[in-house]
């Protein structure tokens, strides 16, 4: 390996109260929360649109509700509210989301089905950021951190116009990859314990025919109804492909193809995910380039497979792919508190809870006790040793099984509201660092922002 030394560079600088790195699932909500709480806010996004993996990877948004249907007699509770719920309500009004619909089959996994139209999501989220007065710096990469000792003081960015410094009183790392925190000197691990994916949207394919095909083959696994092009029709379906022709099943497994899809439109599958377990972490650029190729190869094969088995889909085509690989995790940033799966399953709450959440992606194997909720404490988004920095989304929670809950879309969004609110309080309240911020002030601001807290938690941990 050869090395060069880069000369020192004079770059232009702008001043902000709060800079959010990454305008994805959590970052959009963080920036909205910061701006609405009075902070001069910028959000920096490497792509040309906002929304992140909520618009690129998943199928349904898990989950605004507790798992009420799996526990007869348990009250149905909407546990995530505030800005995430406002975004969904706004999307639903313009046909960009299904609203909340009861899952018919496999409700013990998620009792609520919520699907989004990814293109409307990108647009509406961007409108909301602009309305809130956030400076949305698109097509701009976060490349470095400005620090004074352990104190974060700004963000270095690169765009087509060159390098720029964004000086900030508080920074939120919402990059998914943990790029900013790593540059700032945070401790982290890079476990490479999940498959990466590229999810595609497929046109010319009928969800009702897919449902019927699965039913005829005794392979129907889950489904839900909701508004599709206006009417209450199927919007989510999955099958047990192990019950189909063994050759078809073998091919599906080879391709890493998830067989669940959602849709809000006739003749369209909003998501078909192709998964691939990389030999190295997705932070390795060259390994990532190979994975991008491999997933595009798999998409072509998957289309052929779907066309060959789902009746009436002979003219199906790939209408959309994610512009870049989507990851389930890259760096895991060491924070002051690391939630365990046991705490999640026991419905544990903390004195410094910033949200309550009730979904687990390994359900029904793992469910939060009695269909209740657990809390994510403020310390879980506060990186160790560094000051003026918060981390949200898929980069928190080191334990694999615990991560299967905290990294889901709706949790990431709620973490965004907590981080954005805290960052605004820090920046506008004259506090020296997040460790000095009185939690009571943060909780009051979150309550004002519509956040819901569990009144009667199953168990409370005070340390
Ligand atoms: C294939 C797949 C399927 C999934 N399915 C579901 C599902 O069905 N339901 C569910 O609830 N969850 C699902 N998840 C999990 C969930 O979608 C993610 O964990 C969550 O969206 C992550 O949110 P985030 O804010 O941490 O990251 P992201 O949404 O990825 O946001 C990070 C943003 O930062 C930007 N960025 C990254 N690096 C930089 C940089 N250096 N400079 C500037 N910008 C940068 C990115 O472009 C992106 O917009 C799925 C995940 C994947 C990968």
Coordinates of N, CA, C and O in Angstrom, one line a residue, residues 94-98 115-121 202-208 226-231 233-236 261-270:
X94 N -52.4 11.2 1.0 CA -52.1 11.4 -0.4 C -51.9 10.0 -1.1 O -51.3 10.0 -2.2
X95 N -52.3 8.9 -0.5 CA -52.1 7.6 -1.1 C -50.7 7.1 -1.0 O -50.3 6.2 -1.7
X96 N -49.9 7.7 -0.1 CA -48.5 7.2 0.0 C -48.3 6.2 1.1 O -47.2 5.7 1.3
X97 N -49.4 5.8 1.8 CA -49.3 4.8 2.9 C -50.7 4.2 3.0 O -51.7 4.8 2.7
X98 N -50.7 2.9 3.5 CA -51.9 2.2 3.6 C -52.7 2.6 4.9 O -53.8 2.2 5.1
X115 N -48.1 -0.3 4.9 CA -47.2 -0.3 3.7 C -47.1 1.1 3.2 O -48.0 1.9 3.4
X116 N -46.0 1.4 2.5 CA -45.8 2.7 2.0 C -45.5 2.6 0.5 O -45.0 1.7 0.0
X117 N -45.8 3.7 -0.2 CA -45.4 3.9 -1.6 C -44.1 4.7 -1.5 O -44.0 5.8 -1.0
X118 N -43.0 4.1 -2.0 CA -41.7 4.6 -1.7 C -41.4 6.0 -2.3 O -40.7 6.8 -1.8
X119 N -42.0 6.2 -3.5 CA -41.7 7.4 -4.2 C -42.5 8.6 -3.6 O -41.9 9.7 -3.4
X120 N -43.7 8.3 -3.1 CA -44.5 9.4 -2.4 C -43.8 9.7 -1.1 O -43.7 10.8 -0.7
X121 N -43.3 8.6 -0.4 CA -42.6 8.8 0.9 C -41.4 9.8 0.7 O -41.3 10.8 1.4
X202 N -41.5 -4.6 -8.7 CA -41.8 -5.3 -10.0 C -43.1 -4.9 -10.5 O -44.1 -5.0 -9.8
X203 N -43.1 -4.5 -11.8 CA -44.4 -4.2 -12.5 C -44.9 -5.3 -13.3 O -44.2 -6.3 -13.6
X204 N -46.2 -5.3 -13.6 CA -46.8 -6.3 -14.4 C -47.0 -7.6 -13.7 O -46.9 -8.7 -14.3
X205 N -47.3 -7.6 -12.4 CA -47.4 -8.8 -11.6 C -48.6 -8.6 -10.6 O -48.7 -7.5 -10.1
X206 N -49.4 -9.6 -10.4 CA -50.7 -9.4 -9.7 C -50.6 -10.1 -8.3 O -50.5 -11.3 -8.2
X207 N -50.9 -9.3 -7.3 CA -50.8 -9.8 -5.9 C -51.9 -10.8 -5.6 O -51.8 -11.8 -4.9
X208 N -53.1 -10.6 -6.3 CA -54.2 -11.5 -6.0 C -53.9 -12.9 -6.6 O -54.2 -13.9 -6.0
X226 N -55.9 -3.8 2.9 CA -55.9 -2.4 3.1 C -56.2 -1.7 1.8 O -56.6 -2.3 0.8
X227 N -56.0 -0.4 1.8 CA -56.4 0.4 0.6 C -55.3 0.1 -0.6 O -54.1 0.3 -0.3
X228 N -55.8 -0.4 -1.7 CA -54.9 -0.6 -2.8 C -55.6 0.1 -4.0 O -56.7 -0.4 -4.4
X229 N -55.0 1.1 -4.5 CA -55.6 1.9 -5.6 C -57.0 2.2 -5.1 O -58.0 2.2 -5.9
X230 N -57.2 2.6 -3.9 CA -58.4 3.1 -3.4 C -59.2 2.1 -2.5 O -59.7 2.4 -1.5
X231 N -59.3 0.8 -2.9 CA -60.2 -0.1 -2.3 C -59.5 -1.0 -1.3 O -58.3 -1.1 -1.3
X233 N -58.1 -4.1 -0.4 CA -57.7 -5.3 -1.1 C -56.5 -5.8 -0.5 O -55.9 -5.2 0.5
X234 N -55.9 -6.9 -1.0 CA -54.7 -7.4 -0.4 C -53.6 -6.4 -0.6 O -53.4 -5.8 -1.7
X235 N -52.8 -6.2 0.5 CA -51.7 -5.3 0.4 C -50.4 -5.9 0.9 O -49.3 -5.4 0.7
X236 N -50.5 -7.1 1.5 CA -49.3 -7.8 2.0 C -49.5 -9.3 1.9 O -50.6 -9.8 2.4
X261 N -44.3 -9.8 -0.1 CA -44.3 -8.5 -0.8 C -45.5 -7.6 -0.2 O -46.4 -8.2 0.4
X262 N -45.3 -6.3 -0.4 CA -46.4 -5.4 -0.1 C -46.7 -4.7 -1.4 O -45.9 -4.7 -2.3
X263 N -47.9 -4.0 -1.4 CA -48.2 -3.2 -2.6 C -49.3 -2.2 -2.2 O -50.1 -2.5 -1.3
X264 N -49.3 -1.1 -2.9 CA -50.4 -0.2 -2.8 C -51.1 0.0 -4.1 O -52.0 0.8 -4.3
X265 N -50.6 -0.7 -5.1 CA -51.1 -0.6 -6.5 C -51.4 -1.9 -7.1 O -50.7 -2.9 -6.9
X266 N -52.4 -1.9 -8.0 CA -52.7 -3.1 -8.8 C -51.4 -3.4 -9.7 O -50.7 -2.4 -10.1
X267 N -51.2 -4.6 -10.0 CA -50.1 -5.0 -10.9 C -48.7 -4.5 -10.5 O -47.9 -4.1 -11.4
X268 N -48.5 -4.5 -9.2 CA -47.2 -4.0 -8.8 C -46.8 -4.6 -7.4 O -47.6 -4.6 -6.5
X269 N -45.6 -5.2 -7.3 CA -45.0 -5.6 -6.1 C -44.1 -4.5 -5.6 O -43.1 -4.2 -6.3
X270 N -44.4 -3.9 -4.5 CA -43.5 -2.7 -4.0 C -42.1 -3.2 -3.7 O -41.2 -2.5 -3.9

